[in-house]
mmCIF file of C-alpha atoms and ligand atoms in Angstrom:
data_model
loop_
_atom_site.group_PDB
_atom_site.id
_atom_site.type_symbol
_atom_site.label_atom_id
_atom_site.label_comp_id
_atom_site.label_asym_id
_atom_site.label_seq_id
_atom_site.Cartn_x
_atom_site.Cartn_y
_atom_site.Cartn_z
ATOM 1 C CA MET R 41 0.000 0.000 0.000
ATOM 2 C CA ARG R 42 1.490 3.302 -1.119
ATOM 3 C CA ILE R 43 0.155 6.340 0.694
ATOM 4 C CA LEU R 44 0.801 10.008 -0.016
ATOM 5 C CA VAL R 45 0.559 12.271 3.041
ATOM 6 C CA ILE R 46 0.043 15.888 2.005
ATOM 7 C CA ASN R 47 0.337 18.882 4.304
ATOM 8 C CA GLY R 48 -0.579 22.392 3.245
ATOM 9 C CA PRO R 49 0.568 25.923 4.060
ATOM 10 C CA ASN R 50 2.211 26.841 7.354
ATOM 11 C CA LEU R 51 2.388 23.242 8.562
ATOM 12 C CA ASN R 52 6.153 23.487 7.968
ATOM 13 C CA MET R 53 5.992 26.014 10.857
ATOM 14 C CA LEU R 54 4.736 23.444 13.375
ATOM 15 C CA GLY R 55 6.521 23.912 16.696
ATOM 16 C CA ILE R 56 6.699 27.679 16.093
ATOM 17 C CA ARG R 57 3.178 28.603 14.964
ATOM 18 C CA GLU R 58 0.492 28.987 17.630
ATOM 19 C CA PRO R 59 1.755 26.185 19.906
ATOM 20 C CA GLY R 60 -1.358 26.533 22.075
ATOM 21 C CA ILE R 61 -3.370 25.240 19.108
ATOM 22 C CA TYR R 62 -0.932 23.101 17.137
ATOM 23 C CA GLY R 63 1.514 21.893 19.829
ATOM 24 C CA SER R 64 5.261 22.248 20.200
ATOM 25 C CA SER R 65 6.445 19.398 17.968
ATOM 26 C CA THR R 66 7.872 20.201 14.545
ATOM 27 C CA TYR R 67 6.956 19.158 11.006
ATOM 28 C CA ALA R 68 10.055 16.908 11.004
ATOM 29 C CA ASP R 69 8.717 15.228 14.177
ATOM 30 C CA LEU R 70 5.374 14.725 12.417
ATOM 31 C CA CYS R 71 7.005 13.089 9.383
ATOM 32 C CA GLN R 72 9.060 10.828 11.653
ATOM 33 C CA SER R 73 5.912 9.676 13.481
ATOM 34 C CA ILE R 74 4.024 9.142 10.206
ATOM 35 C CA THR R 75 6.889 7.038 8.832
ATOM 36 C CA ARG R 76 6.934 4.889 11.985
ATOM 37 C CA TRP R 77 3.157 4.366 11.965
ATOM 38 C CA ALA R 78 3.229 3.529 8.259
ATOM 39 C CA ASP R 79 5.967 0.937 8.879
ATOM 40 C CA GLU R 80 3.824 -0.681 11.578
ATOM 41 C CA LEU R 81 0.939 -0.874 9.103
ATOM 42 C CA HIS R 82 3.221 -2.207 6.319
ATOM 43 C CA MET R 83 2.552 0.861 4.219
ATOM 44 C CA GLU R 84 4.952 2.781 2.033
ATOM 45 C CA VAL R 85 4.523 6.445 2.830
ATOM 46 C CA THR R 86 5.629 9.646 1.096
ATOM 47 C CA CYS R 87 5.299 12.937 2.986
ATOM 48 C CA PHE R 88 4.855 16.127 0.982
ATOM 49 C CA GLN R 89 4.389 19.682 2.236
ATOM 50 C CA SER R 90 3.889 22.885 0.294
ATOM 51 C CA ASN R 91 2.747 26.429 0.940
ATOM 52 C CA SER R 92 1.549 26.707 -2.649
ATOM 53 C CA GLU R 93 -1.940 25.666 -3.795
ATOM 54 C CA GLY R 94 -0.682 24.779 -7.296
ATOM 55 C CA GLU R 95 2.026 22.486 -5.925
ATOM 56 C CA LEU R 96 -0.549 20.713 -3.773
ATOM 57 C CA VAL R 97 -2.779 20.202 -6.843
ATOM 58 C CA THR R 98 0.212 18.868 -8.813
ATOM 59 C CA ALA R 99 1.155 16.473 -6.001
ATOM 60 C CA ILE R 100 -2.399 15.084 -5.974
ATOM 61 C CA GLN R 101 -2.406 14.707 -9.778
ATOM 62 C CA GLN R 102 0.967 12.925 -9.681
ATOM 63 C CA ALA R 103 -0.403 10.413 -7.180
ATOM 64 C CA TYR R 104 -2.624 9.021 -9.948
ATOM 65 C CA GLY R 105 -1.453 5.534 -10.921
ATOM 66 C CA LYS R 106 1.365 5.628 -8.344
ATOM 67 C CA MET R 107 -0.376 5.776 -4.981
ATOM 68 C CA ASP R 108 -3.186 3.749 -3.412
ATOM 69 C CA GLY R 109 -4.476 6.437 -1.076
ATOM 70 C CA ILE R 110 -4.044 9.966 0.220
ATOM 71 C CA VAL R 111 -4.003 11.524 3.677
ATOM 72 C CA ILE R 112 -4.405 15.284 3.374
ATOM 73 C CA ASN R 113 -4.310 18.240 5.728
ATOM 74 C CA PRO R 114 -4.844 21.107 3.283
ATOM 75 C CA ALA R 115 -4.487 23.601 6.187
ATOM 76 C CA ALA R 116 -5.936 27.026 5.238
ATOM 77 C CA TYR R 117 -6.705 25.812 1.689
ATOM 78 C CA THR R 118 -9.255 23.460 3.267
ATOM 79 C CA HIS R 119 -11.634 26.377 3.516
ATOM 80 C CA THR R 120 -11.025 28.004 0.133
ATOM 81 C CA SER R 121 -9.697 25.617 -2.491
ATOM 82 C CA VAL R 122 -12.033 24.235 -5.105
ATOM 83 C CA ALA R 123 -8.860 23.367 -7.076
ATOM 84 C CA ILE R 124 -7.737 20.889 -4.401
ATOM 85 C CA LEU R 125 -11.264 19.421 -4.223
ATOM 86 C CA ASP R 126 -11.311 19.004 -8.013
ATOM 87 C CA ALA R 127 -7.833 17.381 -8.005
ATOM 88 C CA LEU R 128 -8.943 14.857 -5.366
ATOM 89 C CA LYS R 129 -12.071 14.106 -7.402
ATOM 90 C CA ALA R 130 -10.003 13.806 -10.592
ATOM 91 C CA VAL R 131 -7.652 11.122 -9.260
ATOM 92 C CA ALA R 132 -10.494 9.457 -7.308
ATOM 93 C CA LEU R 133 -8.109 7.850 -4.809
ATOM 94 C CA PRO R 134 -9.475 7.004 -1.362
ATOM 95 C CA ALA R 135 -8.605 10.002 0.804
ATOM 96 C CA VAL R 136 -8.803 10.951 4.478
ATOM 97 C CA GLU R 137 -8.808 14.587 5.625
ATOM 98 C CA VAL R 138 -6.899 15.403 8.811
ATOM 99 C CA HIS R 139 -6.822 18.535 10.971
ATOM 100 C CA LEU R 140 -4.638 18.846 14.042
ATOM 101 C CA SER R 141 -7.123 21.174 15.719
ATOM 102 C CA ASP R 142 -10.862 20.733 16.099
ATOM 103 C CA VAL R 143 -11.908 23.124 13.349
ATOM 104 C CA SER R 144 -15.593 22.542 14.192
ATOM 105 C CA THR R 145 -15.162 24.618 17.367
ATOM 106 C CA ARG R 146 -13.102 27.421 15.791
ATOM 107 C CA GLU R 147 -13.944 30.519 13.684
ATOM 108 C CA PRO R 148 -16.943 30.438 11.314
ATOM 109 C CA PHE R 149 -14.663 30.687 8.245
ATOM 110 C CA ARG R 150 -13.152 27.299 9.191
ATOM 111 C CA GLN R 151 -16.531 25.552 9.099
ATOM 112 C CA VAL R 152 -16.434 24.817 5.379
ATOM 113 C CA SER R 153 -14.142 22.124 4.001
ATOM 114 C CA TYR R 154 -13.952 21.810 0.231
ATOM 115 C CA ALA R 155 -11.306 19.038 0.287
ATOM 116 C CA GLY R 156 -13.394 17.138 2.814
ATOM 117 C CA MET R 157 -16.117 16.705 0.194
ATOM 118 C CA ALA R 158 -13.809 14.304 -1.683
ATOM 119 C CA CYS R 159 -12.662 12.376 1.422
ATOM 120 C CA PHE R 160 -14.374 9.332 2.895
ATOM 121 C CA LEU R 161 -13.417 10.408 6.427
ATOM 122 C CA THR R 162 -12.325 13.500 8.366
ATOM 123 C CA VAL R 163 -10.270 13.236 11.565
ATOM 124 C CA MET R 164 -9.926 16.446 13.579
ATOM 125 C CA GLY R 165 -8.794 17.662 16.971
ATOM 126 C CA LYS R 166 -6.496 14.723 17.722
ATOM 127 C CA GLY R 167 -3.127 16.369 17.018
ATOM 128 C CA PHE R 168 -0.469 14.146 15.430
ATOM 129 C CA ALA R 169 -2.439 11.019 16.430
ATOM 130 C CA GLY R 170 -5.044 12.029 13.839
ATOM 131 C CA TYR R 171 -2.601 11.058 11.086
ATOM 132 C CA ARG R 172 -2.153 7.619 12.664
ATOM 133 C CA GLU R 173 -5.925 7.142 12.733
ATOM 134 C CA ALA R 174 -6.113 8.272 9.087
ATOM 135 C CA LEU R 175 -3.476 5.690 8.061
ATOM 136 C CA GLN R 176 -5.281 2.944 9.999
ATOM 137 C CA GLU R 177 -8.607 3.835 8.383
ATOM 138 C CA LEU R 178 -7.009 3.832 4.923
ATOM 139 C CA ALA R 179 -5.426 0.429 5.617
ATOM 140 C CA GLU R 180 -8.855 -0.975 6.516
ATOM 141 C CA HIS R 181 -10.504 0.734 3.551
ATOM 142 C CA LEU R 182 -7.911 -0.668 1.113
ATOM 143 C CA ALA R 183 -7.709 -4.166 2.616
ATOM 144 C CA PRO R 184 -9.015 -6.838 0.206
HETATM 145 C C1 LIG M 1479 -5.542 23.109 10.245
HETATM 146 C C2 LIG M 1479 -6.796 23.957 10.483
HETATM 147 C C3 LIG M 1479 -6.904 25.053 9.450
HETATM 148 O O1 LIG M 1479 -8.077 25.833 9.669
HETATM 149 C C4 LIG M 1479 -5.707 25.978 9.533
HETATM 150 O O2 LIG M 1479 -5.764 26.964 8.530
HETATM 151 C C5 LIG M 1479 -4.407 25.229 9.488
HETATM 152 C C6 LIG M 1479 -4.292 23.951 10.195
HETATM 153 C C7 LIG M 1479 -5.350 22.045 11.340
HETATM 154 O O3 LIG M 1479 -4.561 21.141 11.118
HETATM 155 O O4 LIG M 1479 -5.940 22.161 12.417
HETATM 156 O O5 LIG M 1479 -3.425 25.722 8.951
HETATM 157 O O6 LIG M 1479 -5.705 22.423 9.022
#
């Protein structure tokens, strides 16, 4: 099982940005944890982060035919990007949306998720552990 884990803008600033909301661990720590969890689940994982909407769309497009599933935290683009939604629909790979924080209890502008409309599951408010849950759910979803 080959899984692409995509993180959007400002998630490279984990550990520095708003630690009260996002915690004090870094993006490198997150990738290390994801790699360990993927190993335990016998998955091959690729972590990708970009601050650019176009690069995120390209990464999703390039997953077509190469990856079996996607875990995506589109960060701020969650709430604005029809382009990311359309890319997820285009490749039609099983996808899980993750948010570190519980966006359902935050500002009104965070209440819409475009990307989420193309995902079979959303995990939010569980910090880094949300990515583990997303990988586990994908493993179950993809199991024969
Ligand atoms: C986030 C929530 C988004 O609203 C925000 O713009 C982010 C991070 C999260 O992981 O909680 O950058 O996706």
